[in-house]
mmCIF file of C-alpha atoms in Angstrom:
data_model
loop_
_atom_site.group_PDB
_atom_site.id
_atom_site.type_symbol
_atom_site.label_atom_id
_atom_site.label_comp_id
_atom_site.label_asym_id
_atom_site.label_seq_id
_atom_site.Cartn_x
_atom_site.Cartn_y
_atom_site.Cartn_z
ATOM 1 C CA MET A 1 26.948 116.991 80.775
ATOM 2 C CA LEU A 2 28.169 118.831 83.833
ATOM 3 C CA GLN A 3 25.353 119.804 85.756
ATOM 4 C CA LEU A 4 24.295 115.746 85.137
ATOM 5 C CA GLN A 5 27.626 114.603 87.084
ATOM 6 C CA GLN A 6 26.915 117.550 89.821
ATOM 7 C CA PHE A 7 23.360 115.881 90.568
ATOM 8 C CA ARG A 8 24.851 112.670 90.345
ATOM 9 C CA GLY A 9 27.478 113.724 92.669
ATOM 10 C CA PHE A 10 24.547 114.595 95.217
ATOM 11 C CA MET A 11 22.322 111.415 94.382
ATOM 12 C CA LYS A 12 24.498 109.680 97.332
ATOM 13 C CA TYR A 13 23.056 111.765 99.654
ATOM 14 C CA ALA A 14 19.593 111.244 98.808
ATOM 15 C CA ASN A 15 17.307 109.886 101.328
ATOM 16 C CA CYS A 16 19.731 110.480 104.167
ATOM 17 C CA PRO A 17 17.739 111.639 107.268
ATOM 18 C CA LEU A 18 20.632 114.305 107.918
ATOM 19 C CA PHE A 19 19.883 115.975 104.925
ATOM 20 C CA ASN A 20 16.203 116.199 104.640
ATOM 21 C CA GLY A 21 14.435 119.476 103.400
ATOM 22 C CA ILE A 22 17.757 120.590 102.179
ATOM 23 C CA THR A 23 18.181 121.413 98.455
ATOM 24 C CA ASP A 24 21.375 120.012 96.550
ATOM 25 C CA THR A 25 22.633 123.734 96.299
ATOM 26 C CA ASN A 26 22.677 124.012 99.566
ATOM 27 C CA LEU A 27 23.893 120.887 100.492
ATOM 28 C CA LYS A 28 26.904 121.491 98.511
ATOM 29 C CA HIS A 29 27.898 124.884 100.515
ATOM 30 C CA MET A 30 27.128 123.019 103.732
ATOM 31 C CA LEU A 31 29.328 119.976 103.068
ATOM 32 C CA ALA A 32 32.238 122.506 102.866
ATOM 33 C CA CYS A 33 31.521 124.447 106.122
ATOM 34 C CA LEU A 34 31.122 121.074 107.986
ATOM 35 C CA LYS A 35 34.387 119.825 106.912
ATOM 36 C CA THR A 36 33.184 116.410 105.418
ATOM 37 C CA LYS A 37 35.519 113.683 104.165
ATOM 38 C CA GLU A 38 34.888 110.383 102.503
ATOM 39 C CA VAL A 39 36.580 107.383 103.393
ATOM 40 C CA LYS A 40 36.306 103.712 101.626
ATOM 41 C CA TYR A 41 36.616 100.561 103.937
ATOM 42 C CA PHE A 42 37.142 96.986 102.541
ATOM 43 C CA GLY A 43 34.798 94.603 104.474
ATOM 44 C CA GLY A 44 36.344 93.601 108.061
ATOM 45 C CA GLU A 45 37.963 96.842 108.131
ATOM 46 C CA LEU A 46 37.859 98.765 111.249
ATOM 47 C CA ILE A 47 35.920 102.253 110.791
ATOM 48 C CA CYS A 48 36.481 103.800 114.277
ATOM 49 C CA SER A 49 36.447 102.723 117.685
ATOM 50 C CA TYR A 50 34.177 104.832 120.191
ATOM 51 C CA ASN A 51 36.956 104.674 122.570
ATOM 52 C CA ASP A 52 39.022 106.999 120.431
ATOM 53 C CA LYS A 53 36.131 109.929 121.260
ATOM 54 C CA SER A 54 36.583 110.750 117.626
ATOM 55 C CA ASN A 55 34.126 114.012 117.446
ATOM 56 C CA VAL A 56 32.541 112.924 114.196
ATOM 57 C CA LEU A 57 29.409 111.651 112.943
ATOM 58 C CA GLY A 58 29.694 109.108 110.784
ATOM 59 C CA VAL A 59 26.712 108.408 107.601
ATOM 60 C CA ILE A 60 27.115 105.132 105.577
ATOM 61 C CA LEU A 61 26.891 106.198 102.092
ATOM 62 C CA THR A 62 27.479 102.757 100.574
ATOM 63 C CA GLY A 63 28.002 99.435 102.128
ATOM 64 C CA LYS A 64 26.962 97.870 105.704
ATOM 65 C CA ALA A 65 28.676 98.031 108.572
ATOM 66 C CA TYR A 66 28.109 96.763 112.370
ATOM 67 C CA VAL A 67 28.605 98.854 115.620
ATOM 68 C CA LYS A 68 30.033 95.908 118.143
ATOM 69 C CA LYS A 69 30.921 95.610 121.738
ATOM 70 C CA LEU A 70 33.708 93.627 122.711
ATOM 71 C CA ASP A 71 33.360 92.089 126.616
ATOM 72 C CA ARG A 72 36.187 91.642 128.656
ATOM 73 C CA GLU A 73 36.130 87.912 127.894
ATOM 74 C CA GLY A 74 36.426 88.626 124.565
ATOM 75 C CA ASN A 75 33.142 88.090 123.291
ATOM 76 C CA TYR A 76 31.676 90.624 120.561
ATOM 77 C CA THR A 77 28.195 91.475 120.589
ATOM 78 C CA ILE A 78 26.184 93.114 117.404
ATOM 79 C CA LEU A 79 24.735 96.168 118.928
ATOM 80 C CA GLU A 80 23.426 98.069 115.563
ATOM 81 C CA THR A 81 23.419 97.251 112.179
ATOM 82 C CA LEU A 82 24.347 100.241 109.586
ATOM 83 C CA THR A 83 23.057 100.385 106.492
ATOM 84 C CA LYS A 84 23.010 103.389 103.847
ATOM 85 C CA ASN A 85 22.301 106.423 105.139
ATOM 86 C CA SER A 86 22.870 105.332 108.673
ATOM 87 C CA VAL A 87 24.390 107.871 111.134
ATOM 88 C CA PHE A 88 26.619 106.449 113.892
ATOM 89 C CA SER A 89 28.754 108.699 116.533
ATOM 90 C CA ASP A 90 30.628 107.821 119.578
ATOM 91 C CA LYS A 91 28.293 110.424 121.142
ATOM 92 C CA PHE A 92 25.519 108.052 120.630
ATOM 93 C CA ALA A 93 26.986 105.415 122.880
ATOM 94 C CA ASN A 94 26.505 104.430 126.393
ATOM 95 C CA THR A 95 29.632 105.258 128.753
ATOM 96 C CA VAL A 96 32.523 103.290 127.286
ATOM 97 C CA THR A 97 34.797 101.439 129.906
ATOM 98 C CA ASP A 98 38.204 99.987 129.822
ATOM 99 C CA LEU A 99 36.261 96.761 130.012
ATOM 100 C CA ASN A 100 34.005 97.008 127.169
ATOM 101 C CA CYS A 101 35.188 98.185 123.407
ATOM 102 C CA ILE A 102 32.805 99.579 120.988
ATOM 103 C CA GLU A 103 33.976 99.541 117.639
ATOM 104 C CA VAL A 104 32.364 100.086 114.219
ATOM 105 C CA TYR A 105 33.667 97.553 111.448
ATOM 106 C CA ALA A 106 32.542 97.457 107.883
ATOM 107 C CA SER A 107 30.712 94.392 106.774
ATOM 108 C CA GLU A 108 31.341 94.637 103.040
ATOM 109 C CA SER A 109 33.030 97.212 101.439
ATOM 110 C CA SER A 110 31.485 100.481 102.634
ATOM 111 C CA THR A 111 31.871 104.300 101.932
ATOM 112 C CA VAL A 112 31.959 106.711 104.951
ATOM 113 C CA MET A 113 31.348 110.312 105.276
ATOM 114 C CA PHE A 114 32.635 111.835 108.397
ATOM 115 C CA ILE A 115 31.122 115.074 109.862
ATOM 116 C CA ASP A 116 32.984 117.263 112.426
ATOM 117 C CA PHE A 117 30.577 117.093 115.040
ATOM 118 C CA ASN A 118 31.263 120.697 116.445
ATOM 119 C CA SER A 119 31.020 121.925 113.034
ATOM 120 C CA VAL A 120 27.427 120.665 113.184
ATOM 121 C CA PHE A 121 26.677 123.049 116.165
ATOM 122 C CA LYS A 122 28.644 126.068 115.430
ATOM 123 C CA ARG A 123 27.341 128.445 112.924
ATOM 124 C CA CYS A 124 28.925 129.283 109.805
ATOM 125 C CA PRO A 125 28.967 133.191 109.436
ATOM 126 C CA ASN A 126 26.325 133.393 106.972
ATOM 127 C CA ALA A 127 23.809 131.762 109.412
ATOM 128 C CA CYS A 128 22.483 129.552 107.034
ATOM 129 C CA GLU A 129 18.615 128.255 107.325
ATOM 130 C CA HIS A 130 19.929 125.037 106.148
ATOM 131 C CA HIS A 131 21.978 124.533 108.816
ATOM 132 C CA SER A 132 19.565 124.962 111.470
ATOM 133 C CA GLN A 133 17.512 122.447 109.260
ATOM 134 C CA LEU A 134 20.476 119.968 109.808
ATOM 135 C CA VAL A 135 20.727 120.097 113.516
ATOM 136 C CA LEU A 136 16.852 119.456 113.592
ATOM 137 C CA ASN A 137 17.175 116.352 111.172
ATOM 138 C CA LEU A 138 20.227 115.400 113.899
ATOM 139 C CA MET A 139 18.233 115.402 116.696
ATOM 140 C CA GLN A 140 15.534 113.322 114.995
ATOM 141 C CA VAL A 141 17.816 111.004 114.030
ATOM 142 C CA ILE A 142 18.558 110.744 118.224
ATOM 143 C CA ILE A 143 15.169 110.790 119.274
ATOM 144 C CA ASP A 144 14.648 107.300 116.379
ATOM 145 C CA LYS A 145 17.924 105.966 117.806
ATOM 146 C CA SER A 146 16.644 106.299 121.265
ATOM 147 C CA LYS A 147 12.922 105.121 120.568
ATOM 148 C CA ASN A 148 14.402 102.301 118.989
ATOM 149 C CA LEU A 149 16.386 101.472 121.931
ATOM 150 C CA SER A 150 13.522 101.466 124.185
ATOM 151 C CA GLN A 151 11.868 99.078 122.183
ATOM 152 C CA ARG A 152 14.590 96.752 122.618
ATOM 153 C CA VAL A 153 15.068 97.176 126.142
ATOM 154 C CA GLU A 154 11.204 96.596 126.448
ATOM 155 C CA LEU A 155 11.369 93.656 124.330
ATOM 156 C CA LEU A 156 14.230 92.461 126.324
ATOM 157 C CA SER A 157 12.612 92.453 129.338
ATOM 158 C CA ASN A 158 9.608 91.050 129.027
ATOM 159 C CA LYS A 159 9.502 87.361 130.489
#
């Protein structure tokens, strides 16, 4: 039964683009190395503000959240909808000024895993192969986000 519980424990990471190609065994060791923590949020609760420069990657494990931008008139614009396995970070945001605040809010009960951003790029003493895979996966996430943003700009700029 213990093995089944461990297997279920890692099912929540299945299909997460950050962990593609990484076995459950390697993932177990890597999560400790990456200084991860999981936090539960209620709907409407603030997950993080990009103005705080938190230096973490967030992964939505359950639930749904929105990346919102607050302008100087007090209006919110939803920049991105985050669902299960979505990855977010203040590192992905455009420059944030005092006039524009970007925040991530849970739109329903959600569980978020936070990963220390510096731990992703620092090599552990074992120089694990799966750690390199994580960096490649993160680069793919960034590329995919860039493509999506380019498509949005193209769509919005068409007359």
